[in-house]
Amino acid sequence: MLFKRGSKKPNNTKPGSPRSTAPQKAMQKPAQKPPVQPDRPPRNMQKPPVQPNKPQGNPQRPPVQPVQQNKPQPNRQKPVQKPVRFNKHLPGAADKAKQKPVRKKFRGGNYALYYVLGVIVLIIAFVILANTVLFKCRTISVSGNDNYDSDEIILASGINIGDNLVKLKPSKAADSIVSSLAYIDAATVKKSYPTKINITVTEAEKYYCVVADGTTAAVSRRGKIIEHCEAGKLPIVKGYEPETLEVGAWLASKTDGKSDIPAEVFAAAEKAGLKNITVVDVSDKFNIEVIVEDRVILKLGTSDDVVSKLLVAVEIIENQLGETEYVTLILTNPEKVPAQTNPNPNKPVSSSSKPASSTTTTSSEAPETPEYPEDPEPEEPEEPESPEPEEPEAPE
């Protein structure tokens, strides 16, 4: 059956037939399923070793090598290397441990020399200014002076306004004050930066007198000769044999071992509480005598252990002797003190009276009071009887 172009295709299907409602199954193609892809092996799985290409065909013919094409490699960064931990058990680890780490050099080391030079220049400049312009004396203060004016002490020190404090020597100025002024026993000079000087003096006081060659000189506590004067109520030191009695000089004896005896005896007397010392005789340095109140003579022997000897003497004088007794105490052995009575110079001595002696023992127990015989009272001379005048006879 032929059909013309533009004509319609006849519809042979009848109404109600199955072709009119459902499509033809024969005309439809079955749906294709997607190809099943094999599972990829895991990344950690090792790849099988690649076997070399076996020659095929003619064994004499070399195998054809595949042409390698230079493919562009992707721009990949190198992985960061992890720090390797040090293991001391590995060979050579001990040598590596001994190696010291290399330190980087300090780039600013070139400037250290300039810093040192700058500091040196500053120090030199400061020293020059301190000795020339800075630290000039402007005020001088004096304290502790009663017998001398401040101007006299400043003049004796040799310090002037405008002197440089750096160049000033305090010890030299203090020695000049002591040697120039007789009534100054000690002096101290201190600098008070930037422009002040403080002078402190200790004035001398009469402590005892030394008699030699008909001259009596007053001596201070430190042994400085103050002036020539009468002893008065001061204790007198005899038998000293001084080198000089010049005012302002320091007391010293010509005999070895005598120079310090007076100072030791007076210092021990202060510790023991012994007062009213009138005479200290050091003519024999091995037999020193001390006279108290012009009536008690203490024979000390040497100057060893003077304090304990004087303590025993104070106990005997205060507790065992009367106020008018004249006694000699031999204190060479403080544990056993012999005592001897002396005649009273204010009373005439009779031919029948003799000095009595006794011994005083010092121990932990209460000492017994020695019995001293009383001085006999002098007999009063009988007044001669005056003859009665005869009456004249009356003339006849």
mmCIF file of N, CA, C and O in Angstrom, residues 40-79:
data_model
loop_
_atom_site.group_PDB
_atom_site.id
_atom_site.type_symbol
_atom_site.label_atom_id
_atom_site.label_comp_id
_atom_site.label_asym_id
_atom_site.label_seq_id
_atom_site.Cartn_x
_atom_site.Cartn_y
_atom_site.Cartn_z
ATOM 1 N N ARG A 40 37.979 -0.671 44.551
ATOM 2 C CA ARG A 40 39.396 -0.247 44.546
ATOM 3 C C ARG A 40 40.112 -0.824 45.763
ATOM 4 O O ARG A 40 39.568 -0.858 46.855
ATOM 5 N N PRO A 41 41.313 -1.218 45.542
ATOM 6 C CA PRO A 41 42.065 -1.746 46.709
ATOM 7 C C PRO A 41 42.393 -0.610 47.681
ATOM 8 O O PRO A 41 42.497 0.536 47.291
ATOM 9 N N PRO A 42 42.519 -0.857 48.955
ATOM 10 C CA PRO A 42 42.889 0.202 49.930
ATOM 11 C C PRO A 42 44.275 0.762 49.630
ATOM 12 O O PRO A 42 45.106 0.096 49.000
ATOM 13 N N ARG A 43 44.486 1.976 50.109
ATOM 14 C CA ARG A 43 45.759 2.653 49.813
ATOM 15 C C ARG A 43 46.936 2.006 50.526
ATOM 16 O O ARG A 43 48.057 2.031 50.034
ATOM 17 N N ASN A 44 46.685 1.486 51.694
ATOM 18 C CA ASN A 44 47.776 0.884 52.457
ATOM 19 C C ASN A 44 48.180 -0.480 51.931
ATOM 20 O O ASN A 44 49.157 -1.056 52.389
ATOM 21 N N MET A 45 47.379 -1.008 51.041
ATOM 22 C CA MET A 45 47.668 -2.332 50.517
ATOM 23 C C MET A 45 48.873 -2.270 49.600
ATOM 24 O O MET A 45 48.999 -1.361 48.784
ATOM 25 N N GLN A 46 49.802 -3.204 49.802
ATOM 26 C CA GLN A 46 50.985 -3.217 48.966
ATOM 27 C C GLN A 46 50.646 -3.711 47.562
ATOM 28 O O GLN A 46 49.870 -4.632 47.374
ATOM 29 N N LYS A 47 51.259 -3.048 46.644
ATOM 30 C CA LYS A 47 51.045 -3.435 45.252
ATOM 31 C C LYS A 47 51.886 -4.643 44.924
ATOM 32 O O LYS A 47 52.985 -4.807 45.460
ATOM 33 N N PRO A 48 51.373 -5.484 44.080
ATOM 34 C CA PRO A 48 52.178 -6.665 43.699
ATOM 35 C C PRO A 48 53.401 -6.213 42.931
ATOM 36 O O PRO A 48 53.406 -5.182 42.278
ATOM 37 N N PRO A 49 54.458 -6.919 43.135
ATOM 38 C CA PRO A 49 55.689 -6.528 42.412
ATOM 39 C C PRO A 49 55.481 -6.602 40.900
ATOM 40 O O PRO A 49 54.796 -7.473 40.387
ATOM 41 N N VAL A 50 56.048 -5.665 40.251
ATOM 42 C CA VAL A 50 55.931 -5.602 38.789
ATOM 43 C C VAL A 50 56.932 -6.562 38.163
ATOM 44 O O VAL A 50 58.138 -6.473 38.481
ATOM 45 N N GLN A 51 56.417 -7.473 37.365
ATOM 46 C CA GLN A 51 57.294 -8.423 36.697
ATOM 47 C C GLN A 51 57.863 -7.805 35.439
ATOM 48 O O GLN A 51 57.179 -7.059 34.741
ATOM 49 N N PRO A 52 59.086 -8.070 35.219
ATOM 50 C CA PRO A 52 59.672 -7.503 33.979
ATOM 51 C C PRO A 52 59.000 -8.095 32.731
ATOM 52 O O PRO A 52 58.480 -9.218 32.746
ATOM 53 N N ASN A 53 59.010 -7.297 31.709
ATOM 54 C CA ASN A 53 58.377 -7.744 30.452
ATOM 55 C C ASN A 53 59.169 -8.913 29.861
ATOM 56 O O ASN A 53 60.400 -8.838 29.699
ATOM 57 N N LYS A 54 58.411 -9.985 29.658
ATOM 58 C CA LYS A 54 59.041 -11.145 29.047
ATOM 59 C C LYS A 54 59.117 -10.951 27.539
ATOM 60 O O LYS A 54 58.207 -10.441 26.916
ATOM 61 N N PRO A 55 60.201 -11.346 27.026
ATOM 62 C CA PRO A 55 60.307 -11.209 25.540
ATOM 63 C C PRO A 55 59.337 -12.155 24.856
ATOM 64 O O PRO A 55 59.166 -13.289 25.292
ATOM 65 N N GLN A 56 58.683 -11.705 23.845
ATOM 66 C CA GLN A 56 57.752 -12.513 23.054
ATOM 67 C C GLN A 56 58.277 -12.638 21.621
ATOM 68 O O GLN A 56 58.863 -11.697 21.091
ATOM 69 N N GLY A 57 58.011 -13.742 21.078
ATOM 70 C CA GLY A 57 58.424 -13.966 19.659
ATOM 71 C C GLY A 57 59.877 -14.352 19.605
ATOM 72 O O GLY A 57 60.325 -15.271 20.269
ATOM 73 N N ASN A 58 60.622 -13.585 18.866
ATOM 74 C CA ASN A 58 62.026 -13.864 18.660
ATOM 75 C C ASN A 58 62.809 -13.483 19.900
ATOM 76 O O ASN A 58 62.813 -12.335 20.328
ATOM 77 N N PRO A 59 63.479 -14.495 20.498
ATOM 78 C CA PRO A 59 64.227 -14.156 21.713
ATOM 79 C C PRO A 59 65.419 -13.278 21.444
ATOM 80 O O PRO A 59 65.903 -12.601 22.331
ATOM 81 N N GLN A 60 65.940 -13.286 20.229
ATOM 82 C CA GLN A 60 67.096 -12.455 19.949
ATOM 83 C C GLN A 60 66.728 -10.998 19.785
ATOM 84 O O GLN A 60 67.589 -10.134 19.869
ATOM 85 N N ARG A 61 65.540 -10.764 19.530
ATOM 86 C CA ARG A 61 65.115 -9.390 19.321
ATOM 87 C C ARG A 61 64.902 -8.720 20.676
ATOM 88 O O ARG A 61 64.219 -9.239 21.549
ATOM 89 N N PRO A 62 65.507 -7.590 20.892
ATOM 90 C CA PRO A 62 65.332 -6.918 22.200
ATOM 91 C C PRO A 62 63.908 -6.463 22.376
ATOM 92 O O PRO A 62 63.227 -6.131 21.425
ATOM 93 N N PRO A 63 63.488 -6.465 23.598
ATOM 94 C CA PRO A 63 62.089 -6.053 23.826
ATOM 95 C C PRO A 63 61.921 -4.564 23.553
ATOM 96 O O PRO A 63 62.831 -3.749 23.721
ATOM 97 N N VAL A 64 60.767 -4.273 23.119
ATOM 98 C CA VAL A 64 60.436 -2.880 22.814
ATOM 99 C C VAL A 64 60.088 -2.165 24.122
ATOM 100 O O VAL A 64 59.221 -2.618 24.878
ATOM 101 N N GLN A 65 60.850 -1.114 24.395
ATOM 102 C CA GLN A 65 60.597 -0.335 25.608
ATOM 103 C C GLN A 65 59.565 0.737 25.322
ATOM 104 O O GLN A 65 59.600 1.351 24.257
ATOM 105 N N PRO A 66 58.673 0.887 26.234
ATOM 106 C CA PRO A 66 57.639 1.914 26.001
ATOM 107 C C PRO A 66 58.244 3.307 26.051
ATOM 108 O O PRO A 66 59.188 3.577 26.773
ATOM 109 N N VAL A 67 57.734 4.152 25.285
ATOM 110 C CA VAL A 67 58.207 5.536 25.216
ATOM 111 C C VAL A 67 57.674 6.291 26.431
ATOM 112 O O VAL A 67 56.472 6.280 26.699
ATOM 113 N N GLN A 68 58.615 6.893 27.165
ATOM 114 C CA GLN A 68 58.215 7.662 28.345
ATOM 115 C C GLN A 68 57.934 9.095 27.944
ATOM 116 O O GLN A 68 58.745 9.728 27.284
ATOM 117 N N GLN A 69 56.786 9.488 28.239
ATOM 118 C CA GLN A 69 56.376 10.861 27.948
ATOM 119 C C GLN A 69 56.546 11.722 29.212
ATOM 120 O O GLN A 69 56.214 11.289 30.313
ATOM 121 N N ASN A 70 57.149 12.866 29.008
ATOM 122 C CA ASN A 70 57.354 13.807 30.127
ATOM 123 C C ASN A 70 56.046 14.482 30.466
ATOM 124 O O ASN A 70 55.614 15.408 29.780
ATOM 125 N N LYS A 71 55.432 13.945 31.470
ATOM 126 C CA LYS A 71 54.178 14.541 31.916
ATOM 127 C C LYS A 71 54.472 15.627 32.947
ATOM 128 O O LYS A 71 55.373 15.488 33.771
ATOM 129 N N PRO A 72 53.760 16.666 32.915
ATOM 130 C CA PRO A 72 53.978 17.724 33.926
ATOM 131 C C PRO A 72 53.581 17.223 35.312
ATOM 132 O O PRO A 72 52.495 16.689 35.501
ATOM 133 N N GLN A 73 54.547 17.359 36.244
ATOM 134 C CA GLN A 73 54.284 16.910 37.617
ATOM 135 C C GLN A 73 53.553 18.016 38.389
ATOM 136 O O GLN A 73 53.814 19.195 38.195
ATOM 137 N N PRO A 74 52.632 17.611 39.178
ATOM 138 C CA PRO A 74 51.898 18.632 39.955
ATOM 139 C C PRO A 74 52.822 19.312 40.969
ATOM 140 O O PRO A 74 53.800 18.733 41.441
ATOM 141 N N ASN A 75 52.545 20.572 41.305
ATOM 142 C CA ASN A 75 53.321 21.376 42.255
ATOM 143 C C ASN A 75 52.967 20.943 43.677
ATOM 144 O O ASN A 75 51.972 21.369 44.241
ATOM 145 N N ARG A 76 53.796 20.063 44.177
ATOM 146 C CA ARG A 76 53.553 19.529 45.517
ATOM 147 C C ARG A 76 54.631 20.044 46.473
ATOM 148 O O ARG A 76 55.805 20.137 46.126
ATOM 149 N N GLN A 77 54.229 20.399 47.657
ATOM 150 C CA GLN A 77 55.172 20.835 48.686
ATOM 151 C C GLN A 77 55.753 19.631 49.401
ATOM 152 O O GLN A 77 55.108 18.608 49.563
ATOM 153 N N LYS A 78 57.008 19.802 49.814
ATOM 154 C CA LYS A 78 57.670 18.721 50.531
ATOM 155 C C LYS A 78 57.062 18.574 51.921
ATOM 156 O O LYS A 78 56.774 19.541 52.588
ATOM 157 N N PRO A 79 56.873 17.359 52.315
ATOM 158 C CA PRO A 79 56.310 17.165 53.674
ATOM 159 C C PRO A 79 57.277 17.658 54.744
ATOM 160 O O PRO A 79 58.493 17.627 54.580
#
